[in-house]
PDB file of C-alpha atoms and ligand atoms in Angstrom:
ATOM      1  CA  MET A   1     230.749-113.120  -5.214  1.00  0.00           C
ATOM      2  CA  LEU A   2     234.431-112.297  -5.656  1.00  0.00           C
ATOM      3  CA  THR A   3     236.056-109.902  -3.240  1.00  0.00           C
ATOM      4  CA  SER A   4     236.527-107.391  -6.060  1.00  0.00           C
ATOM      5  CA  ASP A   5     232.814-107.598  -6.881  1.00  0.00           C
ATOM      6  CA  ILE A   6     231.937-106.858  -3.269  1.00  0.00           C
ATOM      7  CA  TRP A   7     234.128-103.773  -3.372  1.00  0.00           C
ATOM      8  CA  VAL A   8     232.503-102.640  -6.621  1.00  0.00           C
ATOM      9  CA  ALA A   9     229.063-103.143  -5.060  1.00  0.00           C
ATOM     10  CA  ALA A  10     230.100-101.180  -1.976  1.00  0.00           C
ATOM     11  CA  ILE A  11     231.423 -98.305  -4.080  1.00  0.00           C
ATOM     12  CA  VAL A  12     228.258 -98.215  -6.193  1.00  0.00           C
ATOM     13  CA  MET A  13     226.151 -98.268  -3.028  1.00  0.00           C
ATOM     14  CA  ALA A  14     228.203 -95.404  -1.544  1.00  0.00           C
ATOM     15  CA  ALA A  15     227.758 -93.380  -4.728  1.00  0.00           C
ATOM     16  CA  VAL A  16     223.991 -93.940  -4.664  1.00  0.00           C
ATOM     17  CA  LEU A  17     223.785 -92.910  -1.005  1.00  0.00           C
ATOM     18  CA  LYS A  18     225.845 -89.804  -1.687  1.00  0.00           C
ATOM     19  CA  VAL A  19     223.494 -88.737  -4.466  1.00  0.00           C
ATOM     20  CA  ALA A  20     220.495 -89.359  -2.223  1.00  0.00           C
ATOM     21  CA  ALA A  21     222.023 -87.335   0.629  1.00  0.00           C
ATOM     22  CA  ALA A  22     222.744 -84.381  -1.640  1.00  0.00           C
ATOM     23  CA  ASP A  23     219.270 -84.430  -3.100  1.00  0.00           C
ATOM     24  CA  VAL A  24     217.206 -83.876   0.038  1.00  0.00           C
ATOM     25  CA  SER A  25     216.309 -80.274  -0.759  1.00  0.00           C
ATOM     26  CA  PRO A  26     212.782 -79.882  -2.122  1.00  0.00           C
ATOM     27  CA  ILE A  27     214.053 -76.790  -3.981  1.00  0.00           C
ATOM     28  CA  VAL A  28     215.730 -77.740  -7.264  1.00  0.00           C
ATOM     29  CA  ASP A  29     219.309 -76.406  -7.525  1.00  0.00           C
ATOM     30  CA  ASN A  30     219.463 -75.150  -3.948  1.00  0.00           C
ATOM     31  CA  PRO A  31     220.716 -77.832  -1.512  1.00  0.00           C
ATOM     32  CA  LEU A  32     219.932 -77.730   2.186  1.00  0.00           C
ATOM     33  CA  ILE A  33     223.166 -77.698   4.193  1.00  0.00           C
ATOM     34  CA  ASP A  34     223.091 -79.385   7.600  1.00  0.00           C
ATOM     35  CA  ILE A  35     224.030 -77.192  10.561  1.00  0.00           C
ATOM     36  CA  PRO A  36     224.830 -79.502  13.491  1.00  0.00           C
ATOM     37  CA  ALA A  37     223.305 -79.186  16.953  1.00  0.00           C
ATOM     38  CA  GLY A  38     225.434 -77.753  19.741  1.00  0.00           C
ATOM     39  CA  PRO A  39     226.162 -74.582  21.709  1.00  0.00           C
ATOM     40  CA  PHE A  40     226.862 -71.397  19.754  1.00  0.00           C
ATOM     41  CA  VAL A  41     227.511 -67.716  20.430  1.00  0.00           C
ATOM     42  CA  PHE A  42     224.611 -65.330  19.795  1.00  0.00           C
ATOM     43  CA  GLY A  43     224.636 -61.510  19.969  1.00  0.00           C
ATOM     44  CA  ARG A  44     227.588 -59.264  20.728  1.00  0.00           C
ATOM     45  CA  ASP A  45     228.558 -56.709  23.376  1.00  0.00           C
ATOM     46  CA  ASP A  46     230.695 -54.421  21.208  1.00  0.00           C
ATOM     47  CA  GLY A  47     228.058 -53.358  18.687  1.00  0.00           C
ATOM     48  CA  PRO A  48     224.706 -51.561  18.642  1.00  0.00           C
ATOM     49  CA  GLN A  49     222.556 -51.754  21.767  1.00  0.00           C
ATOM     50  CA  ASN A  50     219.951 -54.002  20.149  1.00  0.00           C
ATOM     51  CA  GLU A  51     222.578 -56.702  19.414  1.00  0.00           C
ATOM     52  CA  ARG A  52     223.391 -57.191  23.123  1.00  0.00           C
ATOM     53  CA  PRO A  53     224.042 -59.218  25.124  1.00  0.00           C
ATOM     54  CA  ARG A  54     226.541 -61.775  23.804  1.00  0.00           C
ATOM     55  CA  ARG A  55     225.660 -65.203  25.199  1.00  0.00           C
ATOM     56  CA  VAL A  56     225.872 -68.914  24.450  1.00  0.00           C
ATOM     57  CA  LEU A  57     222.709 -70.681  23.299  1.00  0.00           C
ATOM     58  CA  ALA A  58     221.935 -74.366  22.796  1.00  0.00           C
ATOM     59  CA  GLY A  59     221.472 -75.018  19.080  1.00  0.00           C
ATOM     60  CA  GLN A  60     219.283 -77.702  17.514  1.00  0.00           C
ATOM     61  CA  LEU A  61     220.093 -79.401  14.221  1.00  0.00           C
ATOM     62  CA  PHE A  62     218.685 -77.590  11.200  1.00  0.00           C
ATOM     63  CA  ALA A  63     219.426 -77.324   7.484  1.00  0.00           C
ATOM     64  CA  ILE A  64     219.620 -74.115   5.453  1.00  0.00           C
ATOM     65  CA  ASN A  65     219.607 -73.337   1.725  1.00  0.00           C
ATOM     66  CA  ARG A  66     223.126 -73.014   0.351  1.00  0.00           C
ATOM     67  CA  THR A  67     222.191 -69.840  -1.537  1.00  0.00           C
ATOM     68  CA  GLU A  68     219.599 -67.105  -1.490  1.00  0.00           C
ATOM     69  CA  ILE A  69     216.436 -68.123  -3.381  1.00  0.00           C
ATOM     70  CA  THR A  70     216.839 -67.145  -7.040  1.00  0.00           C
ATOM     71  CA  ASN A  71     214.371 -65.706  -9.545  1.00  0.00           C
ATOM     72  CA  ARG A  72     214.423 -69.058 -11.363  1.00  0.00           C
ATOM     73  CA  GLN A  73     213.525 -70.892  -8.156  1.00  0.00           C
ATOM     74  CA  TYR A  74     210.865 -68.334  -7.217  1.00  0.00           C
ATOM     75  CA  GLY A  75     209.398 -68.539 -10.733  1.00  0.00           C
ATOM     76  CA  ARG A  76     208.762 -72.284 -10.327  1.00  0.00           C
ATOM     77  CA  PHE A  77     206.801 -71.520  -7.158  1.00  0.00           C
ATOM     78  CA  ILE A  78     204.722 -68.870  -8.980  1.00  0.00           C
ATOM     79  CA  GLU A  79     204.001 -71.345 -11.769  1.00  0.00           C
ATOM     80  CA  ALA A  80     202.977 -74.088  -9.345  1.00  0.00           C
ATOM     81  CA  THR A  81     200.798 -71.976  -7.045  1.00  0.00           C
ATOM     82  CA  GLY A  82     199.606 -68.876  -8.910  1.00  0.00           C
ATOM     83  CA  HIS A  83     201.127 -66.727  -6.147  1.00  0.00           C
ATOM     84  CA  ARG A  84     201.832 -63.113  -7.198  1.00  0.00           C
ATOM     85  CA  PRO A  85     205.206 -62.612  -8.930  1.00  0.00           C
ATOM     86  CA  ALA A  86     208.072 -60.742  -7.281  1.00  0.00           C
ATOM     87  CA  PHE A  87     207.860 -56.987  -7.788  1.00  0.00           C
ATOM     88  CA  TYR A  88     211.117 -56.894  -9.780  1.00  0.00           C
ATOM     89  CA  ALA A  89     210.453 -60.074 -11.802  1.00  0.00           C
ATOM     90  CA  ASN A  90     210.726 -58.186 -15.115  1.00  0.00           C
ATOM     91  CA  HIS A  91     213.579 -55.857 -14.175  1.00  0.00           C
ATOM     92  CA  PRO A  92     216.402 -56.234 -16.750  1.00  0.00           C
ATOM     93  CA  LEU A  93     218.996 -56.932 -14.058  1.00  0.00           C
ATOM     94  CA  LEU A  94     217.233 -57.680 -10.769  1.00  0.00           C
ATOM     95  CA  GLY A  95     214.931 -60.121 -12.584  1.00  0.00           C
ATOM     96  CA  LEU A  96     217.673 -62.307 -14.130  1.00  0.00           C
ATOM     97  CA  ASP A  97     217.170 -66.032 -13.513  1.00  0.00           C
ATOM     98  CA  ASP A  98     220.360 -66.598 -11.532  1.00  0.00           C
ATOM     99  CA  ARG A  99     220.018 -63.532  -9.280  1.00  0.00           C
ATOM    100  CA  PRO A 100     218.397 -63.659  -5.852  1.00  0.00           C
ATOM    101  CA  VAL A 101     214.702 -62.804  -5.963  1.00  0.00           C
ATOM    102  CA  VAL A 102     213.964 -59.304  -4.595  1.00  0.00           C
ATOM    103  CA  GLY A 103     210.741 -57.359  -4.237  1.00  0.00           C
ATOM    104  CA  VAL A 104     209.115 -59.926  -1.972  1.00  0.00           C
ATOM    105  CA  SER A 105     207.210 -59.217   1.247  1.00  0.00           C
ATOM    106  CA  TRP A 106     207.686 -61.292   4.370  1.00  0.00           C
ATOM    107  CA  GLU A 107     204.390 -63.035   3.558  1.00  0.00           C
ATOM    108  CA  ASP A 108     205.638 -63.889   0.049  1.00  0.00           C
ATOM    109  CA  ALA A 109     208.862 -65.346   1.462  1.00  0.00           C
ATOM    110  CA  ASP A 110     207.034 -67.257   4.178  1.00  0.00           C
ATOM    111  CA  ALA A 111     204.574 -68.701   1.612  1.00  0.00           C
ATOM    112  CA  TYR A 112     207.462 -69.822  -0.614  1.00  0.00           C
ATOM    113  CA  CYS A 113     209.246 -71.701   2.155  1.00  0.00           C
ATOM    114  CA  ARG A 114     206.037 -73.301   3.418  1.00  0.00           C
ATOM    115  CA  HIS A 115     205.170 -74.498  -0.084  1.00  0.00           C
ATOM    116  CA  TYR A 116     208.321 -76.637   0.098  1.00  0.00           C
ATOM    117  CA  GLY A 117     207.712 -77.820   3.669  1.00  0.00           C
ATOM    118  CA  LEU A 118     210.294 -75.362   4.998  1.00  0.00           C
ATOM    119  CA  VAL A 119     210.243 -72.128   7.030  1.00  0.00           C
ATOM    120  CA  LEU A 120     212.221 -68.907   7.118  1.00  0.00           C
ATOM    121  CA  PRO A 121     215.253 -69.020   9.450  1.00  0.00           C
ATOM    122  CA  SER A 122     215.040 -67.543  12.936  1.00  0.00           C
ATOM    123  CA  GLU A 123     217.589 -64.888  13.885  1.00  0.00           C
ATOM    124  CA  GLN A 124     219.291 -67.555  16.007  1.00  0.00           C
ATOM    125  CA  GLN A 125     219.540 -69.937  13.057  1.00  0.00           C
ATOM    126  CA  TYR A 126     220.881 -67.164  10.820  1.00  0.00           C
ATOM    127  CA  GLU A 127     223.617 -66.307  13.323  1.00  0.00           C
ATOM    128  CA  ARG A 128     224.588 -69.938  13.896  1.00  0.00           C
ATOM    129  CA  ALA A 129     224.883 -70.455  10.130  1.00  0.00           C
ATOM    130  CA  ALA A 130     226.764 -67.164   9.621  1.00  0.00           C
ATOM    131  CA  ARG A 131     229.032 -67.127  12.700  1.00  0.00           C
ATOM    132  CA  GLY A 132     229.758 -70.811  13.326  1.00  0.00           C
ATOM    133  CA  THR A 133     229.815 -71.959  16.942  1.00  0.00           C
ATOM    134  CA  LYS A 134     232.273 -69.397  18.317  1.00  0.00           C
ATOM    135  CA  GLY A 135     230.638 -66.185  17.207  1.00  0.00           C
ATOM    136  CA  SER A 136     232.942 -65.318  14.311  1.00  0.00           C
ATOM    137  CA  ALA A 137     232.575 -61.795  13.004  1.00  0.00           C
ATOM    138  CA  PHE A 138     231.913 -63.085   9.484  1.00  0.00           C
ATOM    139  CA  PRO A 139     231.005 -66.410   7.816  1.00  0.00           C
ATOM    140  CA  TRP A 140     234.620 -66.858   6.610  1.00  0.00           C
ATOM    141  CA  GLY A 141     236.258 -65.741   9.848  1.00  0.00           C
ATOM    142  CA  GLU A 142     237.455 -62.431  11.227  1.00  0.00           C
ATOM    143  CA  ALA A 143     238.814 -60.590   8.166  1.00  0.00           C
ATOM    144  CA  PRO A 144     236.632 -57.641   7.158  1.00  0.00           C
ATOM    145  CA  PRO A 145     234.537 -57.964   3.987  1.00  0.00           C
ATOM    146  CA  ASP A 146     236.289 -57.184   0.705  1.00  0.00           C
ATOM    147  CA  GLU A 147     235.439 -57.430  -2.996  1.00  0.00           C
ATOM    148  CA  THR A 148     236.361 -61.142  -3.135  1.00  0.00           C
ATOM    149  CA  ARG A 149     233.973 -62.094  -0.336  1.00  0.00           C
ATOM    150  CA  THR A 150     230.892 -59.917  -0.582  1.00  0.00           C
ATOM    151  CA  ASN A 151     228.733 -58.066  -3.035  1.00  0.00           C
ATOM    152  CA  SER A 152     228.503 -54.740  -1.214  1.00  0.00           C
ATOM    153  CA  GLY A 153     227.920 -51.040  -1.787  1.00  0.00           C
ATOM    154  CA  THR A 154     229.769 -47.781  -1.413  1.00  0.00           C
ATOM    155  CA  ASP A 155     231.835 -47.014   1.686  1.00  0.00           C
ATOM    156  CA  ALA A 156     229.191 -44.556   2.853  1.00  0.00           C
ATOM    157  CA  CYS A 157     225.522 -45.557   2.942  1.00  0.00           C
ATOM    158  CA  CYS A 158     223.621 -46.455   0.641  1.00  0.00           C
ATOM    159  CA  SER A 159     224.460 -46.947  -3.042  1.00  0.00           C
ATOM    160  CA  GLY A 160     225.631 -49.868  -5.156  1.00  0.00           C
ATOM    161  CA  ASN A 161     229.295 -50.149  -6.131  1.00  0.00           C
ATOM    162  CA  ALA A 162     230.725 -52.295  -8.936  1.00  0.00           C
ATOM    163  CA  ARG A 163     234.268 -52.739  -7.588  1.00  0.00           C
ATOM    164  CA  ASP A 164     233.304 -56.351  -6.718  1.00  0.00           C
ATOM    165  CA  GLY A 165     231.939 -56.835 -10.240  1.00  0.00           C
ATOM    166  CA  TYR A 166     228.285 -56.070  -9.499  1.00  0.00           C
ATOM    167  CA  LEU A 167     226.507 -52.744  -9.264  1.00  0.00           C
ATOM    168  CA  MET A 168     223.285 -54.406  -8.100  1.00  0.00           C
ATOM    169  CA  THR A 169     222.566 -58.084  -7.321  1.00  0.00           C
ATOM    170  CA  ALA A 170     225.111 -60.795  -8.157  1.00  0.00           C
ATOM    171  CA  PRO A 171     224.282 -64.417  -9.083  1.00  0.00           C
ATOM    172  CA  ALA A 172     223.332 -66.344  -5.936  1.00  0.00           C
ATOM    173  CA  GLU A 173     226.115 -68.850  -6.689  1.00  0.00           C
ATOM    174  CA  SER A 174     228.851 -66.183  -6.827  1.00  0.00           C
ATOM    175  CA  PHE A 175     231.353 -65.120  -4.147  1.00  0.00           C
ATOM    176  CA  ALA A 176     232.755 -68.525  -3.205  1.00  0.00           C
ATOM    177  CA  GLY A 177     234.923 -66.570  -0.744  1.00  0.00           C
ATOM    178  CA  SER A 178     231.805 -65.752   1.255  1.00  0.00           C
ATOM    179  CA  ALA A 179     231.315 -69.408   2.220  1.00  0.00           C
ATOM    180  CA  SER A 180     230.741 -70.274   5.866  1.00  0.00           C
ATOM    181  CA  SER A 181     232.516 -73.255   7.439  1.00  0.00           C
ATOM    182  CA  GLU A 182     229.557 -75.397   6.370  1.00  0.00           C
ATOM    183  CA  GLY A 183     229.626 -73.970   2.821  1.00  0.00           C
ATOM    184  CA  VAL A 184     226.653 -71.585   2.899  1.00  0.00           C
ATOM    185  CA  LEU A 185     227.075 -68.620   0.503  1.00  0.00           C
ATOM    186  CA  ASN A 186     226.420 -64.876   0.787  1.00  0.00           C
ATOM    187  CA  LEU A 187     225.072 -64.843   4.336  1.00  0.00           C
ATOM    188  CA  VAL A 188     226.666 -61.398   4.367  1.00  0.00           C
ATOM    189  CA  GLY A 189     226.056 -59.227   1.311  1.00  0.00           C
ATOM    190  CA  ASN A 190     224.151 -59.497  -1.994  1.00  0.00           C
ATOM    191  CA  VAL A 191     220.604 -59.272  -0.550  1.00  0.00           C
ATOM    192  CA  TRP A 192     219.194 -58.823   2.944  1.00  0.00           C
ATOM    193  CA  GLU A 193     217.404 -61.968   4.093  1.00  0.00           C
ATOM    194  CA  TRP A 194     214.034 -62.149   5.826  1.00  0.00           C
ATOM    195  CA  THR A 195     213.955 -64.126   9.058  1.00  0.00           C
ATOM    196  CA  ARG A 196     210.815 -65.451  10.752  1.00  0.00           C
ATOM    197  CA  SER A 197     211.695 -63.522  13.921  1.00  0.00           C
ATOM    198  CA  LEU A 198     209.569 -60.609  15.109  1.00  0.00           C
ATOM    199  CA  TYR A 199     211.686 -57.604  15.998  1.00  0.00           C
ATOM    200  CA  ALA A 200     212.100 -57.090  19.763  1.00  0.00           C
ATOM    201  CA  PRO A 201     214.978 -56.264  22.085  1.00  0.00           C
ATOM    202  CA  TYR A 202     216.817 -59.382  23.233  1.00  0.00           C
ATOM    203  CA  ASP A 203     216.225 -60.685  26.743  1.00  0.00           C
ATOM    204  CA  GLY A 204     218.323 -58.672  29.117  1.00  0.00           C
ATOM    205  CA  GLY A 205     218.762 -55.858  26.598  1.00  0.00           C
ATOM    206  CA  HIS A 206     217.164 -52.443  26.803  1.00  0.00           C
ATOM    207  CA  ALA A 207     214.336 -51.324  24.553  1.00  0.00           C
ATOM    208  CA  ALA A 208     215.969 -48.818  22.219  1.00  0.00           C
ATOM    209  CA  ARG A 209     212.839 -48.367  20.118  1.00  0.00           C
ATOM    210  CA  SER A 210     209.212 -49.326  20.112  1.00  0.00           C
ATOM    211  CA  THR A 211     208.502 -52.819  18.934  1.00  0.00           C
ATOM    212  CA  GLY A 212     205.855 -53.227  16.266  1.00  0.00           C
ATOM    213  CA  PRO A 213     204.880 -56.273  14.265  1.00  0.00           C
ATOM    214  CA  TYR A 214     208.092 -55.882  12.286  1.00  0.00           C
ATOM    215  CA  ARG A 215     210.171 -58.805  11.059  1.00  0.00           C
ATOM    216  CA  VAL A 216     213.955 -58.868  11.054  1.00  0.00           C
ATOM    217  CA  LEU A 217     216.216 -59.068   8.002  1.00  0.00           C
ATOM    218  CA  ARG A 218     219.892 -60.012   8.255  1.00  0.00           C
ATOM    219  CA  GLY A 219     223.225 -59.756   6.496  1.00  0.00           C
ATOM    220  CA  GLY A 220     223.295 -56.525   4.480  1.00  0.00           C
ATOM    221  CA  SER A 221     223.114 -56.223   0.705  1.00  0.00           C
ATOM    222  CA  TRP A 222     224.528 -54.881  -2.568  1.00  0.00           C
ATOM    223  CA  ASN A 223     223.989 -51.286  -1.443  1.00  0.00           C
ATOM    224  CA  SER A 224     225.153 -51.698   2.155  1.00  0.00           C
ATOM    225  CA  ASP A 225     228.178 -50.126   3.815  1.00  0.00           C
ATOM    226  CA  ARG A 226     230.436 -51.795   6.386  1.00  0.00           C
ATOM    227  CA  ASN A 227     228.175 -50.873   9.307  1.00  0.00           C
ATOM    228  CA  HIS A 228     225.414 -53.028   7.858  1.00  0.00           C
ATOM    229  CA  LEU A 229     227.530 -55.847   6.413  1.00  0.00           C
ATOM    230  CA  THR A 230     227.784 -57.763   9.666  1.00  0.00           C
ATOM    231  CA  THR A 231     226.419 -61.044  10.993  1.00  0.00           C
ATOM    232  CA  THR A 232     224.648 -59.324  13.888  1.00  0.00           C
ATOM    233  CA  TYR A 233     222.969 -56.205  12.436  1.00  0.00           C
ATOM    234  CA  ARG A 234     219.178 -56.376  12.887  1.00  0.00           C
ATOM    235  CA  LEU A 235     217.083 -54.620  10.224  1.00  0.00           C
ATOM    236  CA  ALA A 236     213.437 -54.389  11.338  1.00  0.00           C
ATOM    237  CA  TYR A 237     210.955 -53.997   8.494  1.00  0.00           C
ATOM    238  CA  ASP A 238     207.251 -53.879   7.720  1.00  0.00           C
ATOM    239  CA  PRO A 239     206.383 -57.471   6.747  1.00  0.00           C
ATOM    240  CA  GLU A 240     203.948 -56.269   4.066  1.00  0.00           C
ATOM    241  CA  PHE A 241     206.505 -54.120   2.230  1.00  0.00           C
ATOM    242  CA  ARG A 242     207.368 -55.708  -1.126  1.00  0.00           C
ATOM    243  CA  PHE A 243     209.235 -52.989  -2.991  1.00  0.00           C
ATOM    244  CA  SER A 244     212.759 -53.490  -1.669  1.00  0.00           C
ATOM    245  CA  ALA A 245     215.258 -54.023  -4.481  1.00  0.00           C
ATOM    246  CA  ASN A 246     217.764 -55.350  -1.941  1.00  0.00           C
ATOM    247  CA  GLY A 247     215.655 -57.769   0.153  1.00  0.00           C
ATOM    248  CA  GLY A 248     215.328 -61.520  -0.451  1.00  0.00           C
ATOM    249  CA  PHE A 249     215.452 -64.714   1.604  1.00  0.00           C
ATOM    250  CA  ARG A 250     216.406 -68.373   1.950  1.00  0.00           C
ATOM    251  CA  CYS A 251     214.669 -71.196   3.832  1.00  0.00           C
ATOM    252  CA  VAL A 252     215.467 -73.728   6.546  1.00  0.00           C
ATOM    253  CA  ARG A 253     214.296 -77.160   7.596  1.00  0.00           C
ATOM    254  CA  SER A 254     213.988 -77.070  11.363  1.00  0.00           C
ATOM    255  CA  SER A 255     213.941 -79.981  13.755  1.00  0.00           C
ATOM    256  CA  PRO A 256     210.473 -80.421  15.240  1.00  0.00           C
TER     257      PRO A 256
HETATM  258 CA1   CA B   1     228.707 -54.485  -5.525  1.00  0.00          CA
HETATM  259 CA1   CA B   2     222.636 -62.354   1.727  1.00  0.00          CA
END
């Protein structure tokens, strides 16, 4: 084989490997982005009581969907399993194919991820994906959210606002400016995201409220104000509630 042929073979091989590496997600059109193992900052001391304390945790490798799960992606799951459709599946705007699915209970979201061999993220995994290793305020850094980075609501709680182009949900692939250092989109804004974590005060924190069998959602949504559009705000919700027009999810592949 000529030297040039060897190079051609190597380039073809590299291209094949690249395609294979990008195609590991079992969810069509929603890649899983690797989040490397290593220490990361979790919690904060300058926010609400239930976000304290700030500390450094040891992180394991995991991979997380690049975008929120869309109606198109959720529809394929419904077709394959006969699971009940999302509550807003036929809404003229919330039900559009490219928008994040909303109107799903925690059980619906959990069933979706498990169908693909995945799970919902833990609060720790959400924060590592959204804050990097050093506890950034936002996925893109320290600058406050603006209309180029997040689909958000009015300045005062809790209505939609179209100054960013979207009164309600935006396509899951929009807001490139929201990208984290690993390239994950809309971890703040667009729709709240279910985690697999049960709501409870953090170790070392003080119980500010009773703890029920509630699950935590993260990241704020299209009708959130600045107080809720953070990487640390913890929204505790009834896992059976499936009527939220601003609650969706994404999945992770966790190390064993
Ligand atoms: Ca908006
Ligand atoms: Ca989101």
